[in-house]
């Protein structure tokens, strides 16, 4: 059975929140709720926010004119209405739009004989400014979100396991397709795997950190050209006892997270990807991409996902370390014996 991904290759998380009863919490943070909406709903809310306020205040302007009797004295030039040339609900609606958007065509204008109209004019001007600030702010934040910047941050389609400096390492490649760089870029990796504790508790999606250089600072990247991120499989690694045969039968997911600030906007950007067990190639290495040309380095992204097989022991890192220790011990004791023979 194919494992259900926790995180898709494009970074989308396959988690849906159900049976959320405290939905009022979304309204307490209405700004973030509106920003998180899909574009079609954001545009609908944007349109409704203005349309509803225009209709609401237009109805009040019409109601004031109706109560004062302005609609009954349309042809009476001696009568001073609250709003000149307001002869029905449509004209009241247009005057509401002119008031809130400060267009002011000059045909319809409020007079100084209508104190309730002056109060309503001030109220609509203030509320209209608040609606403008709130909705324009939402749209600006939504437009400037750096989500699309993550589309140009690419991860290799496979991870590999091979030797580096006589140590088994789990590796994957990351790259940035843009000329503008990610500032303060850092990389993290998580192992998602079900486990059962000694007390019998079953944890379906347990998260374990995979060290990619946090202790040495290698997790902070200068992402100018594609980089190979390496996780050394040592005694602290969850893959310490995993051999090639066990890897082929294992069921896990490795989630990798690249974070940094967009150089052009200064906003934080995050790109994610994942690797299932069958997407980890044992005994492979990534092909080189960088070549030196006349006065510059050239990156060939055509081979970004390509790997080549290399000689790699099929045993686990623990077994490899034990064999290396026995070999070193044998050399240590054999040297004095040879000296005694001489």
mmCIF file of C-alpha atoms in Angstrom:
data_model
loop_
_atom_site.group_PDB
_atom_site.id
_atom_site.type_symbol
_atom_site.label_atom_id
_atom_site.label_comp_id
_atom_site.label_asym_id
_atom_site.label_seq_id
_atom_site.Cartn_x
_atom_site.Cartn_y
_atom_site.Cartn_z
ATOM 1 C CA UNK A 1 0.000 0.000 0.000
ATOM 2 C CA UNK A 2 1.368 3.375 -1.008
ATOM 3 C CA UNK A 3 2.037 5.617 1.946
ATOM 4 C CA UNK A 4 -0.092 8.745 2.280
ATOM 5 C CA UNK A 5 2.201 11.749 2.185
ATOM 6 C CA UNK A 6 2.265 14.121 5.108
ATOM 7 C CA UNK A 7 3.768 16.831 2.877
ATOM 8 C CA UNK A 8 3.476 16.804 -0.907
ATOM 9 C CA UNK A 9 6.462 17.303 -3.189
ATOM 10 C CA UNK A 10 5.295 20.868 -3.870
ATOM 11 C CA UNK A 11 5.186 21.636 -0.125
ATOM 12 C CA UNK A 12 1.435 21.384 0.435
ATOM 13 C CA UNK A 13 0.553 19.782 3.785
ATOM 14 C CA UNK A 14 -2.015 16.986 3.603
ATOM 15 C CA UNK A 15 -3.687 17.851 6.889
ATOM 16 C CA UNK A 16 -7.300 18.957 7.187
ATOM 17 C CA UNK A 17 -8.809 20.213 10.438
ATOM 18 C CA UNK A 18 -12.190 18.697 11.155
ATOM 19 C CA UNK A 19 -14.765 19.025 13.942
ATOM 20 C CA UNK A 20 -13.478 22.450 14.956
ATOM 21 C CA UNK A 21 -16.155 23.721 17.317
ATOM 22 C CA UNK A 22 -14.516 26.946 18.482
ATOM 23 C CA UNK A 23 -14.932 28.628 15.111
ATOM 24 C CA UNK A 24 -15.290 32.001 16.809
ATOM 25 C CA UNK A 25 -11.501 32.042 17.139
ATOM 26 C CA UNK A 26 -11.258 32.687 13.397
ATOM 27 C CA UNK A 27 -13.345 35.858 13.834
ATOM 28 C CA UNK A 28 -11.185 37.151 16.670
ATOM 29 C CA UNK A 29 -8.333 37.316 14.155
ATOM 30 C CA UNK A 30 -10.407 38.427 11.189
ATOM 31 C CA UNK A 31 -7.479 40.077 9.393
ATOM 32 C CA UNK A 32 -5.464 36.828 9.195
ATOM 33 C CA UNK A 33 -8.631 34.919 8.297
ATOM 34 C CA UNK A 34 -9.247 37.196 5.309
ATOM 35 C CA UNK A 35 -5.622 36.988 4.216
ATOM 36 C CA UNK A 36 -5.716 33.172 4.367
ATOM 37 C CA UNK A 37 -8.832 32.941 2.191
ATOM 38 C CA UNK A 38 -8.558 31.788 -1.401
ATOM 39 C CA UNK A 39 -8.399 34.526 -3.996
ATOM 40 C CA UNK A 40 -11.974 34.082 -5.226
ATOM 41 C CA UNK A 41 -13.327 34.473 -1.693
ATOM 42 C CA UNK A 42 -11.005 37.393 -0.946
ATOM 43 C CA UNK A 43 -12.245 39.245 -4.022
ATOM 44 C CA UNK A 44 -15.842 38.462 -3.073
ATOM 45 C CA UNK A 45 -15.329 39.871 0.435
ATOM 46 C CA UNK A 46 -13.536 42.896 -1.046
ATOM 47 C CA UNK A 47 -16.463 43.661 -3.361
ATOM 48 C CA UNK A 48 -19.120 43.007 -0.730
ATOM 49 C CA UNK A 49 -17.398 45.215 1.857
ATOM 50 C CA UNK A 50 -17.710 48.253 -0.396
ATOM 51 C CA UNK A 51 -21.067 47.362 -1.938
ATOM 52 C CA UNK A 52 -22.739 46.772 1.427
ATOM 53 C CA UNK A 53 -21.454 50.028 2.949
ATOM 54 C CA UNK A 54 -22.494 52.016 -0.137
ATOM 55 C CA UNK A 55 -25.976 50.476 -0.071
ATOM 56 C CA UNK A 56 -26.312 50.898 3.680
ATOM 57 C CA UNK A 57 -25.420 54.584 3.733
ATOM 58 C CA UNK A 58 -27.337 55.167 0.509
ATOM 59 C CA UNK A 59 -30.440 53.809 2.220
ATOM 60 C CA UNK A 60 -29.869 56.140 5.177
ATOM 61 C CA UNK A 61 -29.433 59.164 2.862
ATOM 62 C CA UNK A 62 -32.674 58.247 1.111
ATOM 63 C CA UNK A 63 -34.438 57.752 4.470
ATOM 64 C CA UNK A 64 -33.335 61.228 5.674
ATOM 65 C CA UNK A 65 -34.604 62.793 2.462
ATOM 66 C CA UNK A 66 -37.876 60.896 2.786
ATOM 67 C CA UNK A 67 -38.432 61.901 6.426
ATOM 68 C CA UNK A 68 -37.632 65.562 5.772
ATOM 69 C CA UNK A 69 -40.022 65.673 2.834
ATOM 70 C CA UNK A 70 -37.312 66.466 0.269
ATOM 71 C CA UNK A 71 -38.787 63.946 -2.175
ATOM 72 C CA UNK A 72 -42.127 65.785 -2.078
ATOM 73 C CA UNK A 73 -40.567 69.171 -2.969
ATOM 74 C CA UNK A 74 -38.425 68.202 -5.931
ATOM 75 C CA UNK A 75 -39.806 71.003 -8.128
ATOM 76 C CA UNK A 76 -40.034 73.552 -5.311
ATOM 77 C CA UNK A 77 -37.052 75.867 -5.767
ATOM 78 C CA UNK A 78 -37.802 77.645 -2.492
ATOM 79 C CA UNK A 79 -37.306 74.426 -0.545
ATOM 80 C CA UNK A 80 -33.819 73.727 0.853
ATOM 81 C CA UNK A 81 -33.248 69.942 0.789
ATOM 82 C CA UNK A 82 -30.685 68.019 2.807
ATOM 83 C CA UNK A 83 -28.852 67.041 -0.387
ATOM 84 C CA UNK A 84 -29.324 68.972 -3.599
ATOM 85 C CA UNK A 85 -30.510 66.968 -6.641
ATOM 86 C CA UNK A 86 -31.319 63.869 -4.592
ATOM 87 C CA UNK A 87 -34.563 62.630 -6.118
ATOM 88 C CA UNK A 88 -34.709 58.923 -5.199
ATOM 89 C CA UNK A 89 -32.871 55.891 -3.926
ATOM 90 C CA UNK A 90 -30.591 55.641 -6.985
ATOM 91 C CA UNK A 91 -29.352 59.182 -6.571
ATOM 92 C CA UNK A 92 -28.940 58.566 -2.812
ATOM 93 C CA UNK A 93 -26.856 55.485 -3.631
ATOM 94 C CA UNK A 94 -24.693 57.506 -6.030
ATOM 95 C CA UNK A 95 -24.253 60.223 -3.420
ATOM 96 C CA UNK A 96 -23.178 57.557 -0.915
ATOM 97 C CA UNK A 97 -20.513 56.359 -3.359
ATOM 98 C CA UNK A 98 -19.324 59.929 -3.945
ATOM 99 C CA UNK A 99 -19.113 60.572 -0.209
ATOM 100 C CA UNK A 100 -17.188 57.405 0.669
ATOM 101 C CA UNK A 101 -14.805 57.514 -2.286
ATOM 102 C CA UNK A 102 -14.427 61.336 -2.141
ATOM 103 C CA UNK A 103 -15.194 61.611 -5.857
ATOM 104 C CA UNK A 104 -17.491 64.648 -5.562
ATOM 105 C CA UNK A 105 -18.933 65.312 -9.005
ATOM 106 C CA UNK A 106 -20.514 68.538 -7.740
ATOM 107 C CA UNK A 107 -24.054 67.791 -8.951
ATOM 108 C CA UNK A 108 -25.253 66.405 -5.617
ATOM 109 C CA UNK A 109 -24.010 68.266 -2.551
ATOM 110 C CA UNK A 110 -25.108 68.470 1.066
ATOM 111 C CA UNK A 111 -26.509 71.762 2.343
ATOM 112 C CA UNK A 112 -25.929 73.495 5.671
ATOM 113 C CA UNK A 113 -29.619 73.213 6.655
ATOM 114 C CA UNK A 114 -29.374 69.513 7.473
ATOM 115 C CA UNK A 115 -27.537 68.788 10.763
ATOM 116 C CA UNK A 116 -28.411 65.075 10.670
ATOM 117 C CA UNK A 117 -26.915 64.892 7.168
ATOM 118 C CA UNK A 118 -23.710 66.563 8.352
ATOM 119 C CA UNK A 119 -23.376 64.022 11.174
ATOM 120 C CA UNK A 120 -24.003 61.171 8.712
ATOM 121 C CA UNK A 121 -21.461 62.641 6.297
ATOM 122 C CA UNK A 122 -18.786 62.675 9.016
ATOM 123 C CA UNK A 123 -19.693 59.165 10.114
ATOM 124 C CA UNK A 124 -19.538 57.772 6.579
ATOM 125 C CA UNK A 125 -16.240 59.507 5.875
ATOM 126 C CA UNK A 126 -14.675 57.984 9.009
ATOM 127 C CA UNK A 127 -16.097 54.497 8.471
ATOM 128 C CA UNK A 128 -15.224 54.644 4.793
ATOM 129 C CA UNK A 129 -11.592 55.405 5.651
ATOM 130 C CA UNK A 130 -11.564 52.455 8.041
ATOM 131 C CA UNK A 131 -13.001 50.113 5.395
ATOM 132 C CA UNK A 132 -10.436 51.352 2.877
ATOM 133 C CA UNK A 133 -7.531 50.851 5.274
ATOM 134 C CA UNK A 134 -8.698 47.385 6.312
ATOM 135 C CA UNK A 135 -9.510 45.998 2.869
ATOM 136 C CA UNK A 136 -6.555 47.587 1.064
ATOM 137 C CA UNK A 137 -4.286 46.310 3.828
ATOM 138 C CA UNK A 138 -5.663 42.781 3.408
ATOM 139 C CA UNK A 139 -5.199 42.856 -0.348
ATOM 140 C CA UNK A 140 -1.688 44.307 -0.074
ATOM 141 C CA UNK A 141 -0.580 41.613 2.394
ATOM 142 C CA UNK A 142 -2.154 38.902 0.258
ATOM 143 C CA UNK A 143 -0.507 40.161 -2.931
ATOM 144 C CA UNK A 144 2.898 40.554 -1.281
ATOM 145 C CA UNK A 145 2.900 37.108 0.328
ATOM 146 C CA UNK A 146 6.108 35.289 -0.656
ATOM 147 C CA UNK A 147 4.347 31.978 -1.377
ATOM 148 C CA UNK A 148 5.128 32.147 -5.067
ATOM 149 C CA UNK A 149 8.795 32.779 -4.317
ATOM 150 C CA UNK A 150 8.956 29.208 -3.069
ATOM 151 C CA UNK A 151 8.070 28.012 -6.585
ATOM 152 C CA UNK A 152 11.611 28.886 -7.707
ATOM 153 C CA UNK A 153 13.216 26.990 -4.808
ATOM 154 C CA UNK A 154 13.659 23.425 -6.022
ATOM 155 C CA UNK A 155 14.475 20.160 -4.291
ATOM 156 C CA UNK A 156 15.855 17.037 -5.921
ATOM 157 C CA UNK A 157 13.221 14.448 -6.770
ATOM 158 C CA UNK A 158 15.152 11.772 -4.838
ATOM 159 C CA UNK A 159 17.379 11.583 -1.787
ATOM 160 C CA UNK A 160 20.468 9.377 -1.842
ATOM 161 C CA UNK A 161 22.514 7.361 0.638
ATOM 162 C CA UNK A 162 26.231 6.931 -0.042
ATOM 163 C CA UNK A 163 29.638 7.312 1.550
ATOM 164 C CA UNK A 164 31.182 10.678 2.305
ATOM 165 C CA UNK A 165 34.594 10.598 3.968
ATOM 166 C CA UNK A 166 34.024 6.924 4.837
ATOM 167 C CA UNK A 167 30.713 7.691 6.566
ATOM 168 C CA UNK A 168 27.232 6.842 5.390
ATOM 169 C CA UNK A 169 25.271 10.009 4.656
ATOM 170 C CA UNK A 170 21.714 10.755 3.592
ATOM 171 C CA UNK A 171 21.776 13.569 1.024
ATOM 172 C CA UNK A 172 19.419 15.667 -1.078
ATOM 173 C CA UNK A 173 19.943 18.698 -3.288
ATOM 174 C CA UNK A 174 18.403 22.186 -3.121
ATOM 175 C CA UNK A 175 18.663 25.045 -5.590
ATOM 176 C CA UNK A 176 17.394 28.566 -6.266
ATOM 177 C CA UNK A 177 16.383 29.403 -9.826
ATOM 178 C CA UNK A 178 16.321 33.185 -9.335
ATOM 179 C CA UNK A 179 19.211 35.616 -9.520
ATOM 180 C CA UNK A 180 17.902 37.428 -6.423
ATOM 181 C CA UNK A 181 19.030 35.382 -3.445
ATOM 182 C CA UNK A 182 17.390 34.095 -0.297
ATOM 183 C CA UNK A 183 18.946 35.922 2.650
ATOM 184 C CA UNK A 184 19.719 34.050 5.894
ATOM 185 C CA UNK A 185 18.650 30.759 4.330
ATOM 186 C CA UNK A 186 18.497 27.757 6.666
ATOM 187 C CA UNK A 187 17.529 24.128 6.154
ATOM 188 C CA UNK A 188 15.824 21.626 8.446
ATOM 189 C CA UNK A 189 14.792 17.993 8.054
ATOM 190 C CA UNK A 190 12.228 15.908 9.921
ATOM 191 C CA UNK A 191 11.642 12.160 9.922
ATOM 192 C CA UNK A 192 7.918 11.358 9.977
ATOM 193 C CA UNK A 193 7.351 7.789 11.125
ATOM 194 C CA UNK A 194 4.888 5.907 13.302
ATOM 195 C CA UNK A 195 6.240 4.573 16.569
ATOM 196 C CA UNK A 196 5.109 2.837 19.711
ATOM 197 C CA UNK A 197 6.498 3.845 23.077
ATOM 198 C CA UNK A 198 7.639 1.447 25.768
ATOM 199 C CA UNK A 199 4.384 2.139 27.606
ATOM 200 C CA UNK A 200 2.353 0.959 24.622
ATOM 201 C CA UNK A 201 1.295 4.390 23.344
ATOM 202 C CA UNK A 202 1.026 4.516 19.557
ATOM 203 C CA UNK A 203 2.151 7.757 17.913
ATOM 204 C CA UNK A 204 1.001 7.729 14.263
ATOM 205 C CA UNK A 205 3.104 10.622 12.939
ATOM 206 C CA UNK A 206 6.052 11.012 15.254
ATOM 207 C CA UNK A 207 8.515 13.730 14.239
ATOM 208 C CA UNK A 208 12.243 13.268 14.742
ATOM 209 C CA UNK A 209 14.909 15.826 13.873
ATOM 210 C CA UNK A 210 17.512 14.848 11.304
ATOM 211 C CA UNK A 211 20.705 16.780 11.905
ATOM 212 C CA UNK A 212 21.823 18.648 8.793
ATOM 213 C CA UNK A 213 24.566 20.665 10.473
ATOM 214 C CA UNK A 214 22.837 22.628 13.230
ATOM 215 C CA UNK A 215 25.733 22.034 15.648
ATOM 216 C CA UNK A 216 28.373 23.154 13.138
ATOM 217 C CA UNK A 217 26.347 25.887 11.404
ATOM 218 C CA UNK A 218 26.198 24.002 8.105
ATOM 219 C CA UNK A 219 22.403 24.327 8.136
ATOM 220 C CA UNK A 220 22.801 28.051 7.295
ATOM 221 C CA UNK A 221 23.137 28.194 3.529
ATOM 222 C CA UNK A 222 24.684 30.571 1.028
ATOM 223 C CA UNK A 223 22.288 29.516 -1.708
ATOM 224 C CA UNK A 224 23.902 31.050 -4.777
ATOM 225 C CA UNK A 225 24.314 27.725 -6.591
ATOM 226 C CA UNK A 226 22.698 24.315 -5.918
ATOM 227 C CA UNK A 227 23.889 22.704 -2.704
ATOM 228 C CA UNK A 228 23.877 19.108 -1.507
ATOM 229 C CA UNK A 229 22.542 18.882 2.040
ATOM 230 C CA UNK A 230 24.029 16.005 4.010
ATOM 231 C CA UNK A 231 22.772 14.181 7.085
ATOM 232 C CA UNK A 232 25.537 12.070 8.592
ATOM 233 C CA UNK A 233 24.173 8.732 9.785
ATOM 234 C CA UNK A 234 25.840 8.394 13.182
ATOM 235 C CA UNK A 235 24.774 6.940 16.526
ATOM 236 C CA UNK A 236 22.349 9.853 17.058
ATOM 237 C CA UNK A 237 20.641 9.319 13.707
ATOM 238 C CA UNK A 238 17.380 7.336 13.475
ATOM 239 C CA UNK A 239 18.954 5.534 10.475
ATOM 240 C CA UNK A 240 21.868 4.214 12.554
ATOM 241 C CA UNK A 241 20.620 0.607 12.385
ATOM 242 C CA UNK A 242 19.033 0.777 8.914
ATOM 243 C CA UNK A 243 20.641 -1.259 6.145
ATOM 244 C CA UNK A 244 19.824 -1.211 2.456
ATOM 245 C CA UNK A 245 17.531 -4.221 2.790
ATOM 246 C CA UNK A 246 15.685 -2.661 5.729
ATOM 247 C CA UNK A 247 15.345 0.655 3.900
ATOM 248 C CA UNK A 248 13.542 -1.027 1.015
ATOM 249 C CA UNK A 249 10.959 -2.454 3.426
ATOM 250 C CA UNK A 250 10.676 0.543 5.752
ATOM 251 C CA UNK A 251 7.801 3.023 5.836
ATOM 252 C CA UNK A 252 8.674 6.623 6.612
ATOM 253 C CA UNK A 253 8.726 10.144 5.184
ATOM 254 C CA UNK A 254 11.475 12.749 5.325
ATOM 255 C CA UNK A 255 10.203 16.343 5.296
ATOM 256 C CA UNK A 256 12.731 19.037 4.373
ATOM 257 C CA UNK A 257 12.102 22.722 5.069
ATOM 258 C CA UNK A 258 14.044 25.627 3.561
ATOM 259 C CA UNK A 259 13.508 29.054 5.134
ATOM 260 C CA UNK A 260 14.892 32.501 4.490
ATOM 261 C CA UNK A 261 14.101 36.108 3.657
ATOM 262 C CA UNK A 262 13.314 37.261 0.146
ATOM 263 C CA UNK A 263 16.006 39.728 -0.829
ATOM 264 C CA UNK A 264 13.637 41.913 -2.845
ATOM 265 C CA UNK A 265 10.902 42.320 -0.186
ATOM 266 C CA UNK A 266 12.486 41.295 3.129
ATOM 267 C CA UNK A 267 9.610 38.914 3.862
ATOM 268 C CA UNK A 268 10.136 35.407 5.201
ATOM 269 C CA UNK A 269 9.751 32.596 2.692
ATOM 270 C CA UNK A 270 9.424 28.863 3.336
ATOM 271 C CA UNK A 271 9.699 26.024 0.817
ATOM 272 C CA UNK A 272 8.932 22.404 1.688
ATOM 273 C CA UNK A 273 9.273 19.003 0.094
ATOM 274 C CA UNK A 274 9.337 15.375 1.196
ATOM 275 C CA UNK A 275 10.825 11.986 0.375
ATOM 276 C CA UNK A 276 9.165 8.637 0.928
ATOM 277 C CA UNK A 277 11.180 5.500 1.597
ATOM 278 C CA UNK A 278 11.027 4.435 -2.068
ATOM 279 C CA UNK A 279 12.382 7.859 -3.075
ATOM 280 C CA UNK A 280 15.636 7.311 -1.157
ATOM 281 C CA UNK A 281 18.220 5.704 -3.434
ATOM 282 C CA UNK A 282 20.857 3.639 -1.664
ATOM 283 C CA UNK A 283 24.279 3.694 -3.296
ATOM 284 C CA UNK A 284 23.776 6.784 -5.487
ATOM 285 C CA UNK A 285 25.400 10.193 -5.727
ATOM 286 C CA UNK A 286 24.276 13.426 -7.373
ATOM 287 C CA UNK A 287 25.926 14.456 -10.611
ATOM 288 C CA UNK A 288 27.934 17.723 -10.603
ATOM 289 C CA UNK A 289 26.198 20.795 -12.029
ATOM 290 C CA UNK A 290 28.792 23.558 -11.710
ATOM 291 C CA UNK A 291 31.316 24.310 -14.425
ATOM 292 C CA UNK A 292 33.842 27.122 -14.842
ATOM 293 C CA UNK A 293 33.388 29.294 -17.934
ATOM 294 C CA UNK A 294 35.027 32.494 -19.133
ATOM 295 C CA UNK A 295 34.821 34.744 -16.072
ATOM 296 C CA UNK A 296 31.845 33.056 -14.370
ATOM 297 C CA UNK A 297 30.463 29.792 -13.057
ATOM 298 C CA UNK A 298 27.637 28.143 -14.960
ATOM 299 C CA UNK A 299 24.993 25.884 -13.402
ATOM 300 C CA UNK A 300 23.382 23.278 -15.644
ATOM 301 C CA UNK A 301 19.955 22.666 -14.125
ATOM 302 C CA UNK A 302 19.267 20.005 -16.732
ATOM 303 C CA UNK A 303 20.981 17.471 -14.482
ATOM 304 C CA UNK A 304 19.618 18.760 -11.186
ATOM 305 C CA UNK A 305 17.737 15.529 -10.376
ATOM 306 C CA UNK A 306 20.227 13.106 -11.925
ATOM 307 C CA UNK A 307 22.121 10.594 -9.802
ATOM 308 C CA UNK A 308 24.767 7.982 -10.583
ATOM 309 C CA UNK A 309 25.364 4.657 -8.770
ATOM 310 C CA UNK A 310 28.519 4.462 -6.675
ATOM 311 C CA UNK A 311 30.026 1.600 -4.623
ATOM 312 C CA UNK A 312 28.333 1.689 -1.221
ATOM 313 C CA UNK A 313 28.186 -0.957 1.519
ATOM 314 C CA UNK A 314 24.731 -2.476 1.943
ATOM 315 C CA UNK A 315 25.136 -2.804 5.713
ATOM 316 C CA UNK A 316 23.914 -0.311 8.290
ATOM 317 C CA UNK A 317 26.017 2.538 9.614
ATOM 318 C CA UNK A 318 26.382 0.711 12.940
ATOM 319 C CA UNK A 319 27.751 -2.375 11.216
ATOM 320 C CA UNK A 320 30.038 -0.234 9.072
ATOM 321 C CA UNK A 321 31.397 1.557 12.144
ATOM 322 C CA UNK A 322 31.928 -1.773 13.947
ATOM 323 C CA UNK A 323 33.812 -3.199 10.957
ATOM 324 C CA UNK A 324 35.985 -0.074 10.808
ATOM 325 C CA UNK A 325 36.709 -0.382 14.548
ATOM 326 C CA UNK A 326 37.735 -4.043 14.181
ATOM 327 C CA UNK A 327 39.944 -3.155 11.235
ATOM 328 C CA UNK A 328 41.648 -0.383 13.196
ATOM 329 C CA UNK A 329 42.146 -2.707 16.166
ATOM 330 C CA UNK A 330 43.658 -5.358 13.931
ATOM 331 C CA UNK A 331 46.104 -2.825 12.473
ATOM 332 C CA UNK A 332 46.960 -1.580 15.958
ATOM 333 C CA UNK A 333 47.923 -5.056 17.227
ATOM 334 C CA UNK A 334 49.568 -6.225 14.008
ATOM 335 C CA UNK A 335 52.128 -3.406 13.882
ATOM 336 C CA UNK A 336 53.874 -4.351 17.221
ATOM 337 C CA UNK A 337 53.948 -8.028 16.238
ATOM 338 C CA UNK A 338 55.698 -7.205 13.000
ATOM 339 C CA UNK A 339 58.235 -5.109 14.871
ATOM 340 C CA UNK A 340 58.950 -8.022 17.218
ATOM 341 C CA UNK A 341 59.574 -10.309 14.267
ATOM 342 C CA UNK A 342 62.152 -7.900 12.902
#
